Each structure stands twice: as structure tokens, then as C-alpha cells.
Short mmCIF file of C-alpha atoms and ligand atoms in Angstrom, two decimals:
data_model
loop_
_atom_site.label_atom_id
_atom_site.label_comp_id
_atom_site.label_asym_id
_atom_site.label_seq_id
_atom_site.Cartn_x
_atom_site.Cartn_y
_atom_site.Cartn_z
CA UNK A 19 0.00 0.00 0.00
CA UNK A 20 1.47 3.60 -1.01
CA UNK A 21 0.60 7.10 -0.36
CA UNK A 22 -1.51 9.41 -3.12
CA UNK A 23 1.10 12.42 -3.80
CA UNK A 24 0.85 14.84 -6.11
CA UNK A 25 3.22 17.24 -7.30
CA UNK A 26 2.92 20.78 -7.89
CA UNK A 27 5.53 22.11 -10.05
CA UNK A 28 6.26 18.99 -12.12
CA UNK A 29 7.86 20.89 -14.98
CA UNK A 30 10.40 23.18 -13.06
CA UNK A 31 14.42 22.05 -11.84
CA UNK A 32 13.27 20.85 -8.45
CA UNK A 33 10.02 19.41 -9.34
CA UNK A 34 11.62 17.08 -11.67
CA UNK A 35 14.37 16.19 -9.55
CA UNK A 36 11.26 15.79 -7.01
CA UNK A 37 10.45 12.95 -9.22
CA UNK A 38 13.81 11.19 -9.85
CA UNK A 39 14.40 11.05 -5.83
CA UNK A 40 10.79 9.22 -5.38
CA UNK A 41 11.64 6.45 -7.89
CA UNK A 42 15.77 6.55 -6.42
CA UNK A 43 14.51 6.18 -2.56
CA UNK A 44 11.26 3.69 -3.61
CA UNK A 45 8.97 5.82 -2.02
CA UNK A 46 5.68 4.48 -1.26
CA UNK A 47 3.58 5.58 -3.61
CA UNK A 48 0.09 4.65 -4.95
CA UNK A 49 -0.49 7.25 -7.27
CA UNK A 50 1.76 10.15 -8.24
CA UNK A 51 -0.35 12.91 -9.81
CA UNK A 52 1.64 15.62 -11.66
CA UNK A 53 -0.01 19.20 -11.29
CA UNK A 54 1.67 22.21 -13.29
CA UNK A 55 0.28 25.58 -14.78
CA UNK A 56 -2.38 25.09 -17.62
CA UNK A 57 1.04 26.16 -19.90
CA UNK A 58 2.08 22.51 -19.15
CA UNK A 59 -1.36 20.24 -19.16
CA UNK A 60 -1.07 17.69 -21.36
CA UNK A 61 2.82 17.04 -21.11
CA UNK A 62 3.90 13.38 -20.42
CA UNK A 63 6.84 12.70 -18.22
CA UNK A 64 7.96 9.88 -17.36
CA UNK A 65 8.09 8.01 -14.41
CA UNK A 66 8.91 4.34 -13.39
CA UNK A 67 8.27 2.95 -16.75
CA UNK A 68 4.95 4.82 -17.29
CA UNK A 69 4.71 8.49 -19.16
CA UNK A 70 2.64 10.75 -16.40
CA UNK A 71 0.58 13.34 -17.97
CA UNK A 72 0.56 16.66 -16.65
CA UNK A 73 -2.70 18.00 -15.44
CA UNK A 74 -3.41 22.05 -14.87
CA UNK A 75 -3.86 22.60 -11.09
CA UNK A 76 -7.55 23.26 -10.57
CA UNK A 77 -10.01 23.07 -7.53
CA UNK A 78 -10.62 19.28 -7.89
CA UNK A 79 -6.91 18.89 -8.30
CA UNK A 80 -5.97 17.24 -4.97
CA UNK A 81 -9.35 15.09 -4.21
CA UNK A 82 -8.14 12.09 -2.69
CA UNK A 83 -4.42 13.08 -2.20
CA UNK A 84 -2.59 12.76 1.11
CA UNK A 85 0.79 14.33 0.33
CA UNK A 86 1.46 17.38 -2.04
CA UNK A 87 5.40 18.45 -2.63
CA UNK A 88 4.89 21.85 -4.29
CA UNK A 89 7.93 23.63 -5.74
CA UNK A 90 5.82 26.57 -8.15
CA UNK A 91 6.67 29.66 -6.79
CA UNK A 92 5.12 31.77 -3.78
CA UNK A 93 2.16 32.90 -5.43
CA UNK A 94 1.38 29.03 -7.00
CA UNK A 95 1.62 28.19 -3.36
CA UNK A 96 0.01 30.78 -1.71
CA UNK A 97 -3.03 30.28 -3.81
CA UNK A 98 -3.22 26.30 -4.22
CA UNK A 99 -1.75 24.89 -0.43
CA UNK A 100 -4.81 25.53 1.23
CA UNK A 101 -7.14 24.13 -0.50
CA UNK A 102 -5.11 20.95 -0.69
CA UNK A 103 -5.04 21.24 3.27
CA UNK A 104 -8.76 21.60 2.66
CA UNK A 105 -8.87 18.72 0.66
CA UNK A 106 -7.06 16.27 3.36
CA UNK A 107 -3.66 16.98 1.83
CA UNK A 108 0.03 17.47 3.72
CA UNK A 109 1.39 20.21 1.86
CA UNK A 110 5.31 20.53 1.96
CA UNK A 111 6.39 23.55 0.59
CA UNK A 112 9.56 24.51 -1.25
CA UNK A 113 8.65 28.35 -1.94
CA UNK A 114 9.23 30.73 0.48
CA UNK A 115 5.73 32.00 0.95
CA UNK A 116 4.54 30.23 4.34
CA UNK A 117 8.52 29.70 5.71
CA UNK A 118 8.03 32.06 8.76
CA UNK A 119 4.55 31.62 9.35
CA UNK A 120 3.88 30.97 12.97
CA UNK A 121 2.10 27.68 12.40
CA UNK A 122 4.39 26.53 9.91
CA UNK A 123 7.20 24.54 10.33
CA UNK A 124 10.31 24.86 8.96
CA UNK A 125 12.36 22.31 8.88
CA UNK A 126 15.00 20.35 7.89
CA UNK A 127 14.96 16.54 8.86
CA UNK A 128 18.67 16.32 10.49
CA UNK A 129 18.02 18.91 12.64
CA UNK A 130 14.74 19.88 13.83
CA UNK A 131 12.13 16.89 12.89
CA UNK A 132 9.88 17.18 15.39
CA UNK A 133 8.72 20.54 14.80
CA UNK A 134 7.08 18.43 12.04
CA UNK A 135 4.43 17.15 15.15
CA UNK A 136 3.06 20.74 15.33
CA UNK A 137 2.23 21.03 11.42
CA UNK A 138 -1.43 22.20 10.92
CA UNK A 139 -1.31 21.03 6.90
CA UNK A 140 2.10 22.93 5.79
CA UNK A 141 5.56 22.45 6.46
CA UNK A 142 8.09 24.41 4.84
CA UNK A 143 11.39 23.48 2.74
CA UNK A 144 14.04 26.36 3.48
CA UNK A 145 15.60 28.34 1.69
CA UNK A 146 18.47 26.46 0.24
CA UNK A 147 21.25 28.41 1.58
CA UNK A 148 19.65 27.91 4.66
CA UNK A 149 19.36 24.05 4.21
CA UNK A 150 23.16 23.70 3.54
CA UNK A 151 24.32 26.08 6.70
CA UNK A 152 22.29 24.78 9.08
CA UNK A 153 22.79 20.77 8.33
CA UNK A 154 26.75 21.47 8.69
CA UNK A 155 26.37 23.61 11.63
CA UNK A 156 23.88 21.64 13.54
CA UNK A 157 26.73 19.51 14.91
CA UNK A 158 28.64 22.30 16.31
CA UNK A 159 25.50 24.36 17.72
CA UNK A 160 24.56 21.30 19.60
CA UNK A 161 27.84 21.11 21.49
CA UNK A 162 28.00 24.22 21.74
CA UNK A 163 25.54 27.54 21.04
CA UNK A 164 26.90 29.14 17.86
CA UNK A 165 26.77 32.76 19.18
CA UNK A 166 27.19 34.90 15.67
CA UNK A 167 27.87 33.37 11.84
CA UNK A 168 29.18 35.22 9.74
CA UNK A 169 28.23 33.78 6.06
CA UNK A 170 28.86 34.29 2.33
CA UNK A 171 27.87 32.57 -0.37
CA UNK A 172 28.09 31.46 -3.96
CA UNK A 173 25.03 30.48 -5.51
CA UNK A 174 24.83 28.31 -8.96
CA UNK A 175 22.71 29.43 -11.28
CA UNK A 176 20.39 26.41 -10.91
CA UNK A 177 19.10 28.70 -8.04
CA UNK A 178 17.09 30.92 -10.63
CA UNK A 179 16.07 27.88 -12.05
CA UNK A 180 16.17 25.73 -15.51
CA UNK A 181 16.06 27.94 -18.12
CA UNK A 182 18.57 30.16 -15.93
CA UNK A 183 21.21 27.03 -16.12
CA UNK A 184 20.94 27.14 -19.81
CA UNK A 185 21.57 30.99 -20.36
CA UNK A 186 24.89 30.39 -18.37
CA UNK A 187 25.93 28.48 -21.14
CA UNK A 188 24.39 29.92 -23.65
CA UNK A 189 26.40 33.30 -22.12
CA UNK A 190 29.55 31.59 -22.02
CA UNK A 191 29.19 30.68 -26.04
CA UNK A 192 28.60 34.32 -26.54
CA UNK A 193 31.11 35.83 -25.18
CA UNK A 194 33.63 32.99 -26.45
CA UNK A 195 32.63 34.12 -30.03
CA UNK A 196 32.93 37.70 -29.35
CA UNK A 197 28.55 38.09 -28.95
CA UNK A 198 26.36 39.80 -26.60
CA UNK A 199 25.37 37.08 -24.47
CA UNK A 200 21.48 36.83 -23.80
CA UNK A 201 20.74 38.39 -20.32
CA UNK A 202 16.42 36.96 -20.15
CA UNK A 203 17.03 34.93 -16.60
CA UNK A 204 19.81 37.05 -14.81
CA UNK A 205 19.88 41.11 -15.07
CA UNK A 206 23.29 40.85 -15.94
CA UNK A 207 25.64 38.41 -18.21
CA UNK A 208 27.04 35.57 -15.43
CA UNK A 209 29.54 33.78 -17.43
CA UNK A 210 32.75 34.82 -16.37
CA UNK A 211 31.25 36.91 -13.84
CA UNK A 212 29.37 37.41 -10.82
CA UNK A 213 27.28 39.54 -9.12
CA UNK A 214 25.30 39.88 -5.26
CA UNK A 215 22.00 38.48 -5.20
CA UNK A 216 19.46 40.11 -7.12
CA UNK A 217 16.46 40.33 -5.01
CA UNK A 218 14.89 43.53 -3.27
CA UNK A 219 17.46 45.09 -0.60
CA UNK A 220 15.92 46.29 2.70
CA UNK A 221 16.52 49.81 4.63
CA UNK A 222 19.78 48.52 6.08
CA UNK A 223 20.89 47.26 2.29
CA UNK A 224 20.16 43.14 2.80
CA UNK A 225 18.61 41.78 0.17
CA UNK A 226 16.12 39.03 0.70
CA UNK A 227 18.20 36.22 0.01
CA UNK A 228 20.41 37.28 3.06
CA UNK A 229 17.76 37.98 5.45
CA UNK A 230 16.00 34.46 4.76
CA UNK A 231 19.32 33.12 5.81
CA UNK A 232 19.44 35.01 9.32
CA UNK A 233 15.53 34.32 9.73
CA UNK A 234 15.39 30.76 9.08
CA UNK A 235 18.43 29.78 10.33
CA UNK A 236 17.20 31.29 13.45
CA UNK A 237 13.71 29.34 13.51
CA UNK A 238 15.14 26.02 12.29
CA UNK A 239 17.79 26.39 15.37
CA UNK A 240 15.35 27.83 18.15
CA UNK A 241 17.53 30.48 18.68
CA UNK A 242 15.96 33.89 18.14
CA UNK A 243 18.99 35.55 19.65
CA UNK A 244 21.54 34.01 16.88
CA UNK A 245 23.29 36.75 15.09
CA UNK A 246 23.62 36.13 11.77
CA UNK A 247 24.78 38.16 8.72
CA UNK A 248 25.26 37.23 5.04
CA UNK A 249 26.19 38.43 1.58
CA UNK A 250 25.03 36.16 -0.92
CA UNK A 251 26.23 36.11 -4.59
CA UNK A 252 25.39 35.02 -7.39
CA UNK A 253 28.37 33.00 -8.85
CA UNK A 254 28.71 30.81 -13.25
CA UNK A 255 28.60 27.54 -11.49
CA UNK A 256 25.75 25.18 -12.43
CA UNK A 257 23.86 23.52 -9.71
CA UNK A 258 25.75 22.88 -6.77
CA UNK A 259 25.88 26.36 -3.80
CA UNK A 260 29.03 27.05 -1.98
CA UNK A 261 29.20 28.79 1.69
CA UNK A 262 32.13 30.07 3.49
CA UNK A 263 31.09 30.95 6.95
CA UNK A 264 32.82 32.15 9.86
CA UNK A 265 31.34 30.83 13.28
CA UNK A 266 31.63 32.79 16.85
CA UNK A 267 31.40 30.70 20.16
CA UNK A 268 31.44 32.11 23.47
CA UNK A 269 34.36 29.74 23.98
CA UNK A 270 37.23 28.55 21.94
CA UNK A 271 35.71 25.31 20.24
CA UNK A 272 38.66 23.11 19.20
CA UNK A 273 39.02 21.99 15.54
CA UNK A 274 39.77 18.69 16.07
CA UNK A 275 36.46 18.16 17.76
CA UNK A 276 34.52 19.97 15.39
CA UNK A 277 36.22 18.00 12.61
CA UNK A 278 34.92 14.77 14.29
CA UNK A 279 31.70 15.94 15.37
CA UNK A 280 31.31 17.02 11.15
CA UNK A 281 32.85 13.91 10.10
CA UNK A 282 29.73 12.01 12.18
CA UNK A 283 27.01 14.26 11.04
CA UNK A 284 23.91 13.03 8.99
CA UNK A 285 23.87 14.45 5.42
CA UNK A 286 27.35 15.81 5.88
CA UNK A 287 30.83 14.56 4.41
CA UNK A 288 33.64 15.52 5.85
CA UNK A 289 35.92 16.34 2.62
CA UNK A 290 39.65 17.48 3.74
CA UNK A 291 42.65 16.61 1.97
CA UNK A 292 45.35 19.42 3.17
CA UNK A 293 48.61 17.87 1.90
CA UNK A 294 46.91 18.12 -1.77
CA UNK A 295 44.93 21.24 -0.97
CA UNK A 296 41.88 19.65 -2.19
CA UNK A 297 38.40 20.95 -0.23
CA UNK A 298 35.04 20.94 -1.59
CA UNK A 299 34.14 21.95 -4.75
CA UNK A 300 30.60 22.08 -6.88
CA UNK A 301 31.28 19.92 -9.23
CA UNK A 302 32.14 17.08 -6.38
CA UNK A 303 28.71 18.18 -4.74
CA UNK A 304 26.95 18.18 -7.33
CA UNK A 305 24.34 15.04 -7.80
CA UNK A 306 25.19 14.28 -3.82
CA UNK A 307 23.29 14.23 -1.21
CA UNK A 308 25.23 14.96 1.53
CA UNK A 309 26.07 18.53 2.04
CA UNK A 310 30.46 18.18 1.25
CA UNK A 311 32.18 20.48 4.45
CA UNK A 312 36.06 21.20 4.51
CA UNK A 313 38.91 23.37 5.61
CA UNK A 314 37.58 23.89 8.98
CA UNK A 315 40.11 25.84 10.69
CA UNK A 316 40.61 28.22 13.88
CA UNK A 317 39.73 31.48 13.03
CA UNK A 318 43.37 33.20 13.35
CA UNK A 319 41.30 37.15 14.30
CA UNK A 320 39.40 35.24 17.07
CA UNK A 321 40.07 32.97 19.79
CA UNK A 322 36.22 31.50 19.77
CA UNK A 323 36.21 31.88 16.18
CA UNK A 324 35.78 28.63 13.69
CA UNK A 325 36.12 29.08 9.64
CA UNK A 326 34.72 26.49 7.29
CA UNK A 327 33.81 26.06 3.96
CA UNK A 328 30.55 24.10 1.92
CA UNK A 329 29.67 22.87 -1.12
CA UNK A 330 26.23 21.00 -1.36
CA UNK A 331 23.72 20.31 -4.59
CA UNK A 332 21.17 23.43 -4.24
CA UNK A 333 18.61 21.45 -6.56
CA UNK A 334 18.77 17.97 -4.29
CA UNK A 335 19.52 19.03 -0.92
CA UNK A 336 18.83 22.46 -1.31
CA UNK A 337 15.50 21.49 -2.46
CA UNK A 338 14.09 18.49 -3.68
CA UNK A 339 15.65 15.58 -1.24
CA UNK A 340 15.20 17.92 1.74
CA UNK A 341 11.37 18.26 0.90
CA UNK A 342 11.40 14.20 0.00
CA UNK A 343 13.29 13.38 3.20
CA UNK A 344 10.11 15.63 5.30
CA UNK A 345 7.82 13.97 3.55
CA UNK A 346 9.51 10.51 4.31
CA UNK A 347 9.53 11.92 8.30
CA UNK A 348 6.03 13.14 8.14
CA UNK A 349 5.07 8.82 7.70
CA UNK A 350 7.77 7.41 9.93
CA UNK A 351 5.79 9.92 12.67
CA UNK A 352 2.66 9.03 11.61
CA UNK A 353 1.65 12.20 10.56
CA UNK A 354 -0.07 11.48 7.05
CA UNK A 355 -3.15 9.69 6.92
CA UNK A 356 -2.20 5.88 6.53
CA UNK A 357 -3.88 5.04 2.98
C1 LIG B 18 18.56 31.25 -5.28
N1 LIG B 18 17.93 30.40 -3.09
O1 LIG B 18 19.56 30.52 -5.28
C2 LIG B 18 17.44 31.04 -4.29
C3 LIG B 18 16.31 30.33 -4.92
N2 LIG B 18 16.28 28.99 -4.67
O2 LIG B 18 18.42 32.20 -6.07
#
């Protein structure tokens, strides 16, 4: 016997990788219905053998279903999530429209499952920057309260979605043969460039992408009080995020131990190779699941200070497994209606 899921989004990076990781990690399924914009009705893909067509997301759209993993944008959510609650449905949602809703969880399975028992129909998938920080840092902050982090990061392009990881290229060919390269996804060329983050900046000049970083990382962790602050950019890699983040204890927090206590982590791999200078990199992370964490070192300006560096796949983890892996917690706690 399987579950009744339905994605919305089927068409987009993370909805499709939604569907490779529920065929890769056998998840119970007894029907898999595949919502998307009327744009995409009537597209097959495939799935298991059998070519799924794509149905436009209506009112009737989730009769019957007991799990919906939605990846369509805020508005796609905002608009559709509750009336699949309505309709009987756990929602979990990989846009950023419910994330700091009081009565929605946000979570991500290695560190704070059972915030999943208080979900009233939603749960939320964080913000993938988010997802990656706080699955290498949960070790630490467990052993010891991370007092301030310190983070910046270098986003693939995957981040701004499909059609975004094929202007990259299409950039890079332009320029190579001396052409203006097309600019439709990004506001500026990314190929042998980069640029910050281009979402709305606030009064004190953070831009979105930065503040969901201190916000969630604060309500994943419990720890209102966390100081956080990022600058996130936007870097001509593919699909894979990197992070290099500077940590502040209130005491000194030895390396060794954290390099033990990262080594043991779920969905982290300890990748260190200092005689060959090799540390993560996106193309190693890419396609993984674990999140790949390396060159931790004492921070030489700070006796409580700690300095490490990330790679992890912003389309898997970042996205699509995290929102899987809830999903896979929300049964193993009993929280979907058995079928
Ligand atoms: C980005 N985190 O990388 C955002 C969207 N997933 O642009």
C-alpha cells in the first residue's frame, strides 16, 4: 500500500528532480499525480516505466491526495496549499511563501524533525542556503551555542532555475565568439562573472536572500537571539551552492572536535585533503546528497572563532531531497493519513 502524492511544479528544476528522488529512494507511492500551470497540461513525463501526464492545477486537483510536494513559486503556493489542506492533503512547501509563518514549520529533517508534530497542513522546505548552513552547523551548535555566523555565499545558477542554467551556457558561447550574451534569466551576463544576489534590498541594504538566511536559520535552530549576517552572490557555477562561513562561540571550540563531530554528522561529508589542498568543490557536490564540508580551521582574528567552507547540490539538498526526506519523516511519525 502507497501514499496518493501529487506534485505541484512537475515541470520546473526541483520538481523534476522531485520525481527522480521518489523512484531513487522507492517511495511508497500509490499514485503520483503531476499538477503544473495550464502552460504545461497535457505534457507526459515519465516516471517508473509509465509516461505521467501533466494536469493544470484546478479546484478538484488534490481530491483524494494525502501528500502534495509543491515547488511553483510563492504565489502558485500561496493560492493552491490551502485548498489541498482543505482537501485532506500534507502540503510541503519549497517556496518561500509560508517559511516564517507561525504555524508553519520549517524544517529540515537532520536537525529539527519534530517541529514536524506541530504542522497544521504545511511544512516548509528552506531556503536552500539555509538548508546547507544549518545541516553542517547543527553539529557544532549542539555542542556548543553558535553565538554569531558570519556567512557568504556562492550560488549556482540552478538557483534561478532551468532555463537560468541554460543561459549560463548559452552566455559563455557568446562571449567565447565575441557576442552579446542573452541576459532573459539574470539582469546581468554571469559567465565569467558574478554579481550579489538580485532580489529587493531592505533599509539597512540586505537583500532578501540574506535575510532568509538570518531568519530561518534562526527558527530552524530555536535560537531567536543568533546573530547572523550574510552576503550572498550570485556566482557561473551550475547547480551545486558554496558557503564560506565564519562561526563565533562564546568559547574557543577546538578543531579537532569539530572535525569529528562534522565527520559524524547526517547528510554531511567531511571532505579534507590538506597535503593536496583539495576541499570541496561544486562539481564534487553536485548530484550528492550529503552537504560536502572542509577546511575547517581556527579562526586566526578570534580565539572563539571557527572558519569552514561548503559545497552541497542546491537542486537535491537544497531542495528536492530535503522536501522528500520531510515527507519521508512526516510517515515514519505518523503524521499522514495511513492510505
Ligand atoms: C537562489 N535560493 O539561489 C534562491 C532560490 N532557490 O536564487
Amino acid at each position: 500500500q502507497g501514499y496518493r502524492v501529487a506534485i505541484l511544479g512537475a515541470t520546473g528544476a526541483v520538481g523534476t528532480e522531485l520525481l527522480e528522488l521518489l523512484a531513487e529512494r522507492k517511495f511508497p507511492l500509490s499514485e503520483l499525480r503531476l499538477l503544473a500551470s495550464s502552460r504545461s497540461a497535457g505534457q507526459t513525463l515519465a516516471f517508473q516505466g509509465d509516461n505521467l501526464t501533466i494536469q493544470a492545477v484546478g479546484h478538484d486537483s488534490f481530491a483524494g491526495i494525502d501528500l502534495v510536494l509543491a515547488s511553483a513559486g510563492g504565489s502558485i503556493s500561496q493560492n493552491w496549499l490551502p485548498v489541498a489542506v482543505q482537501a485532506g492533503a500534507v502540503c510541503v512547501d519549497n517556496s518561500s511563501a509560508f517559511r516564517m509563518a507561525p504555524d508553519v514549520p520549517l524544517v529540515v529533517p537532520e536537525v529539527n524533525p519534530a517541529d514536524l508534530d506541530h504542522h497544521q497542513g504545511i511544512i516548509a522546505n528552506p531556503n536552500c542556503t539555509t538548508i546547507l548552513m544549518t545541516v553542517a552547523l547543527w553539529p557544532l551548535h549542539q555542542v556548543q551555542p553558535i553565538q554569531r555566523i558570519i556567512a557568504a555565499t556562492y550560488q549556482s545558477a540552478s538557483g534561478a532555475g532551468a532555463r537560468a542554467m541554460a543561459e549560463v551556457k548559452a552566455q559563455a558561447q557568446a562571449i567565447l565568439n565575441n557576442k552579446t550574451p542573452p541576459t532573459e534569466s539574470f539582469p546581468y551576463p554571469l559567465a565569467f562573472n558574478l554579481f550579489l544576489h538580485n532580489t529587493p534590498i531592505n533599509a539597512q541594504g540586505y537583500c532578501q536572500e540574506e535575510m532568509k538566511m538570518v531568519n530561518e536559520t534562526r527558527k530552524i535552530f530555536h535560537a531567536p537571539g543568533l546573530r547572523i549576517s550574510a552576503t550572498c552572490v550570485r556566482v557561473p557555477v551550475l547547480r551545486a551552492h558554496s558557503e564560506a562561513l565564519n562561526l563565533e562561540f562564546e568559547q574557543p571550540f577546538p578543531v579537532t572536535q569539530a572535525r569529528e563531530l562534522i565527520a559524524q554528522a547526517p547528510g554531511v561529508k567531511l571532505v579534507e585533503n590538506w597535503e593536496n589542498n583539495y576541499f570541496p568543490m561544486p562539481i564534487d557536490a553536485t548530484g550528492q546528497d550529503d552537504v560536502l564540508v572542509g577546511r575547517i580551521r581556527q579562526d586566526i582574528s578570534h580565539p572563539n572563532g571557527l572558519e569552514l567552507w561548503l559545497c552541497g547540490d542546491q537542486i537535491r539538498k537544497g531542495a528536492a531531497l530535503n522536501a522528500v526526506q520531510i515527507a519521508e519523516a512526516l510517515i515514519e511519525r505518523g503524521l499522514v493519513k495511513t492510505p
